[in-house]
CSV table of C-alpha atoms in Angstrom, one decimal:
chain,number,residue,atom,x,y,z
A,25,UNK,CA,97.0,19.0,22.8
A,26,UNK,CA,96.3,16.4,25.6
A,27,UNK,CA,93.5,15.3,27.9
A,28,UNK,CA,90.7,13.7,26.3
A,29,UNK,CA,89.0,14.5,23.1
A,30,UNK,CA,87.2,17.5,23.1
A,31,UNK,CA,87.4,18.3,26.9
A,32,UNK,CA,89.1,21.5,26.2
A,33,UNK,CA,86.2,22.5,23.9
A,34,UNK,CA,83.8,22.1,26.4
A,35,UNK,CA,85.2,23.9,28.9
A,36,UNK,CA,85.4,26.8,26.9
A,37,UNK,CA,81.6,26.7,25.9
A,38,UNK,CA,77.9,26.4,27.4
A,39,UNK,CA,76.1,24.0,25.8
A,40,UNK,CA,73.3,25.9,26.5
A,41,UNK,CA,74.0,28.8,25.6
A,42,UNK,CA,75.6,28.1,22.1
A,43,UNK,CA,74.3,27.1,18.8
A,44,UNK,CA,77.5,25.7,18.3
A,45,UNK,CA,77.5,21.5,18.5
A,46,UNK,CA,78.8,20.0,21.2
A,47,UNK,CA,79.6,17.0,19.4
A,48,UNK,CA,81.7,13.9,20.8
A,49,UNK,CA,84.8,11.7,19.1
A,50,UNK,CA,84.2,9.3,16.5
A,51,UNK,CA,85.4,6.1,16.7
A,52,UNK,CA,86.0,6.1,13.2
A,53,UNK,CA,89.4,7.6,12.7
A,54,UNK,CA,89.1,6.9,8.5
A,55,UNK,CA,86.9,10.5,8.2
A,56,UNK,CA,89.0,12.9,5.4
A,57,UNK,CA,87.2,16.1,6.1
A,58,UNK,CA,88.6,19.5,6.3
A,59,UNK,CA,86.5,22.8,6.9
A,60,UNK,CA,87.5,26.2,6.9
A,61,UNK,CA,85.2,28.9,8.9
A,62,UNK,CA,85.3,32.4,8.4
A,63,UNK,CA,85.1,33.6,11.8
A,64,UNK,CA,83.7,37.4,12.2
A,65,UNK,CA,84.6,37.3,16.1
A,66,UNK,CA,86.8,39.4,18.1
A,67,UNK,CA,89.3,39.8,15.3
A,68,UNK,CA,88.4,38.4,11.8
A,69,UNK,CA,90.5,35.4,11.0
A,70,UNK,CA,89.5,32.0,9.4
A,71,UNK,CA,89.7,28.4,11.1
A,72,UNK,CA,91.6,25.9,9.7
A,73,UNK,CA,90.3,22.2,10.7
A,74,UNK,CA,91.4,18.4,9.4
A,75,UNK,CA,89.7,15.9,10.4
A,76,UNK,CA,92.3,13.5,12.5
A,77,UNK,CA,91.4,10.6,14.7
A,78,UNK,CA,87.5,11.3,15.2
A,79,UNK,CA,88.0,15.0,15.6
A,80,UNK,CA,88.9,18.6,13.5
A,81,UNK,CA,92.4,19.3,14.5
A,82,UNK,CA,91.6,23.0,14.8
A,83,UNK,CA,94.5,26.2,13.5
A,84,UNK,CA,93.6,29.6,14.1
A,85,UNK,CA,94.9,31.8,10.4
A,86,UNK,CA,94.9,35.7,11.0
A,87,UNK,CA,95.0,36.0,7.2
A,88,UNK,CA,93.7,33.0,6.2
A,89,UNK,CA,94.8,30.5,3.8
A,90,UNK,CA,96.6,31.2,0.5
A,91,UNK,CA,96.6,29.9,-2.9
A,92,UNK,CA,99.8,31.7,-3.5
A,93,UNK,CA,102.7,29.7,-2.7
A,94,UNK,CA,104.8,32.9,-1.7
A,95,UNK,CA,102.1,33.9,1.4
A,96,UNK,CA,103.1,31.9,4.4
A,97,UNK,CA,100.5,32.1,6.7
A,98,UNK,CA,100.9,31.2,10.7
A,99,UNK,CA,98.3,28.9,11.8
A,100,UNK,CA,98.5,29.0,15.8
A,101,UNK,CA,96.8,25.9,16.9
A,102,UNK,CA,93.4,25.9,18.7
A,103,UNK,CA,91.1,23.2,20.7
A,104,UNK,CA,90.5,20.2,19.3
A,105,UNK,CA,85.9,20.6,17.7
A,106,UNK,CA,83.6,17.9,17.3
A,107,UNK,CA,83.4,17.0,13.5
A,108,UNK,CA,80.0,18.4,13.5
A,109,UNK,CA,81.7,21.1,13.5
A,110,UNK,CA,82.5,21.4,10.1
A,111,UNK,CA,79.2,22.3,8.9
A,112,UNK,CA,78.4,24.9,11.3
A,113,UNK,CA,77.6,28.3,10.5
A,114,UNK,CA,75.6,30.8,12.8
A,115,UNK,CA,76.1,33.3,15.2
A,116,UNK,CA,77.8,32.5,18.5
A,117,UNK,CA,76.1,34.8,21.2
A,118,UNK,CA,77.7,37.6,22.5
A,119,UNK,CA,79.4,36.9,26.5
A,120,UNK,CA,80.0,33.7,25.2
A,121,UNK,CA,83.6,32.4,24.1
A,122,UNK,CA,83.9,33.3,20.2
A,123,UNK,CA,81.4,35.1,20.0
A,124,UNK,CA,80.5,36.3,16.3
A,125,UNK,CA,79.7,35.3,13.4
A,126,UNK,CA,80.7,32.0,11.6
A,127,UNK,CA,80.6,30.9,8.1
A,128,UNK,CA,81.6,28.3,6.1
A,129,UNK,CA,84.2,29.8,3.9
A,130,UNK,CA,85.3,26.0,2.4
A,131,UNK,CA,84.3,22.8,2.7
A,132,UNK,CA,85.8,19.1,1.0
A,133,UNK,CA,87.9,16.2,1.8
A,134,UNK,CA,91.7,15.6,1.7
A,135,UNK,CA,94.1,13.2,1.5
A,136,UNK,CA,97.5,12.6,3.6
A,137,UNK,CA,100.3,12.4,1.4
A,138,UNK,CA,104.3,10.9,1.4
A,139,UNK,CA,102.9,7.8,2.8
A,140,UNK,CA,102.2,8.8,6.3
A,141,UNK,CA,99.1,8.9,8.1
A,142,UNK,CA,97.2,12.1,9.3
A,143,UNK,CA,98.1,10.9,12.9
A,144,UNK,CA,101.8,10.6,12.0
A,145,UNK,CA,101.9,13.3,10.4
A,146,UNK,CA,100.6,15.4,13.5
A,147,UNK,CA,102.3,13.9,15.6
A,148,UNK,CA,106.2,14.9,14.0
A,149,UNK,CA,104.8,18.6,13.3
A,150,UNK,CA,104.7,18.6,9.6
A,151,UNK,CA,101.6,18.4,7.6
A,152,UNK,CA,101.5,17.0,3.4
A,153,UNK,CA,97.6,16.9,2.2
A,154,UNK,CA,95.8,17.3,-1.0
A,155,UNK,CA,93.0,19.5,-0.2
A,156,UNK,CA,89.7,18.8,-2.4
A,157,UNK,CA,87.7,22.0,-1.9
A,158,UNK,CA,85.8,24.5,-3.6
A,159,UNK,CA,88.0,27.2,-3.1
A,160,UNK,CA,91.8,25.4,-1.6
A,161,UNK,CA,93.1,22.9,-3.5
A,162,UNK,CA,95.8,20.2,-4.0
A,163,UNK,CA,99.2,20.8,-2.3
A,164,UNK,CA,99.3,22.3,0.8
A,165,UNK,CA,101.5,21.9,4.0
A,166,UNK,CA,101.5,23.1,7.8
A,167,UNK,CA,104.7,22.9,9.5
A,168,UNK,CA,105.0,23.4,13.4
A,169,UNK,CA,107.4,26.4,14.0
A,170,UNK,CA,109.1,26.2,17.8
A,171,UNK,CA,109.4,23.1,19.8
A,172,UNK,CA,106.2,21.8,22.0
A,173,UNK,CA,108.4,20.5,24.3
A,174,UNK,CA,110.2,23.1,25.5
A,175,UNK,CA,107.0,24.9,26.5
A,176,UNK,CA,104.0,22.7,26.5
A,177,UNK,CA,101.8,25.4,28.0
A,178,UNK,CA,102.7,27.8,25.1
A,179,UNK,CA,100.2,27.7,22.1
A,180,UNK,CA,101.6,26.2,19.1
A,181,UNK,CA,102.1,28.4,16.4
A,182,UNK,CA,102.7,26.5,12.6
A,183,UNK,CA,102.6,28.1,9.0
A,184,UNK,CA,100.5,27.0,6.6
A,185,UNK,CA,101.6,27.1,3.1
A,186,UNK,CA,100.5,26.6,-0.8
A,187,UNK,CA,102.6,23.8,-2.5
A,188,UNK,CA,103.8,24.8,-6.1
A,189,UNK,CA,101.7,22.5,-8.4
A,190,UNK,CA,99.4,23.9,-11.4
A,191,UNK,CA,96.5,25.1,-8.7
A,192,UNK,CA,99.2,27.8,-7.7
A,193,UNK,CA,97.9,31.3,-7.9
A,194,UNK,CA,100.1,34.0,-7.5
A,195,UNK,CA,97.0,36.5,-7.8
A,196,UNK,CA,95.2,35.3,-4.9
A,197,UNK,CA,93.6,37.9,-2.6
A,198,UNK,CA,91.2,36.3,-0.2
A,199,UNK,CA,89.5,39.8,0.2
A,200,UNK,CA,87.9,38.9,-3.3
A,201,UNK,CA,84.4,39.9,-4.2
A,202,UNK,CA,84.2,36.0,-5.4
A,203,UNK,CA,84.7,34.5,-1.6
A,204,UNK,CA,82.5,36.6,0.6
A,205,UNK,CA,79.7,33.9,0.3
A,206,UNK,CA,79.7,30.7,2.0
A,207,UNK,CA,80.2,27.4,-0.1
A,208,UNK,CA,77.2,25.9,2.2
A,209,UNK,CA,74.4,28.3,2.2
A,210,UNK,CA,75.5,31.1,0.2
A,211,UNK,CA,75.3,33.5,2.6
A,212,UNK,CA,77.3,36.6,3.3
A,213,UNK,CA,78.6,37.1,7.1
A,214,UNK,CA,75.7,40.1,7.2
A,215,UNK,CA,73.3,37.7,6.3
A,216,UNK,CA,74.2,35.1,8.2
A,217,UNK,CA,74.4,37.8,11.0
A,218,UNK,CA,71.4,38.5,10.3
A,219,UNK,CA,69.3,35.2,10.0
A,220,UNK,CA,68.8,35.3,6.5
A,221,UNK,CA,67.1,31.9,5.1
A,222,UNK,CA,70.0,29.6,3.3
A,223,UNK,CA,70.3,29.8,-0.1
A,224,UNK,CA,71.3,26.8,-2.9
A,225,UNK,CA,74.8,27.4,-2.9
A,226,UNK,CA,76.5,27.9,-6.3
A,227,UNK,CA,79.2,25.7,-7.3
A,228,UNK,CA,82.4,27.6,-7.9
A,229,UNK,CA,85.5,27.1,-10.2
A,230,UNK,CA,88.1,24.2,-9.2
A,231,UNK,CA,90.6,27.5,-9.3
A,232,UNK,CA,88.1,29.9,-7.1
């Protein structure tokens, strides 16, 4: 992604016409947040997002993630969002870009891992965190598919994948009764839809 920070997520969206933040880029490039956002738009699919250098380096998953280190998912990457962003959940109007629903399907920190820093990491196309969430957690890796060079004006498509380490689930099925409520509010997408008042959420199992 180049330009400046977030420019690309502006253009794409009406500040006044969307709930969503519009945010700007921290100085502070020390922030270890990652979010994942069940997004109810166009196409279901969940958005992948690590906070790196004062913004959430954004991946679109289809399928989203997998606790299953046999699932490979491709995360194509998106804008770069505000990290405001990683608590928002709402409804983007309709006519505007995304429009739909939004949830926060997971929420935590993480940590870079094999000694290089988010940025380097980013920067070579392969990915090593720790994920500390409710619902994804430890090992996990996305590695760019493709070379960015070659096409810079293609979209870059990566996989994300499960590491083998004792959070491994080969039972995992994201479509699970146990995940349709967000970790923030405790809402379902209908009721988030639907402007229901937020709930207390309720603390899940390290392994949900």
């Amino acid at each position: 992604m180049t330009g400046m920070p977030l420019e690309e997520y502006r253009r794409k969206r009406k500040s006044t016409e969307t709930p969503e933040p519009a945010g700007r880029a921290r100085r502070s490039r020390h922030s270890r947040v990652f979010v994942v956002q069940k997004h109810d738009a166009s196409r279901l699919h969940y958005d992948f997002r690590l906070a790196i250098a004062g913004v959430l380096v954004s991946w679109a998953v289809p399928k989203g993630p997998s606790m299953n280190p046999a699932e490979k998912r491709l995360a194509v990457r998106t804008e770069d969002h505000p990290l405001e962003y990683a608590e928002f959940e709402g409804v983007i109007p309709a006519g505007q870009y995304g429009a739909g629903t939004v949830m926060v399907w997971d929420l935590g920190t993480y940590e870079p891992q094999d000694g290089l820093s988010p940025e380097e990491q980013l920067a070579r196309g392969k990915i090593d965190i720790a994920l500390h969430g409710q619902r994804l957690r430890r090992g996990f890796a996305l590695i760019e598919t493709g070379n960015r060079l070659a096409d810079p004006g293609k979209k870059e498509r990566w996989i994300l994948v499960k590491q083998r380490d004792e959070y491994a689930d080969p039972s995992w099925d994201i479509e699970s009764a146990r995940f349709a409520r967000s970790v923030l509010t405790s809402r379902t997408l209908k009721e988030i839809a639907a402007g229901s008042p937020r709930k207390m959420p309720r603390l899940e199992g390290a392994r949900a």
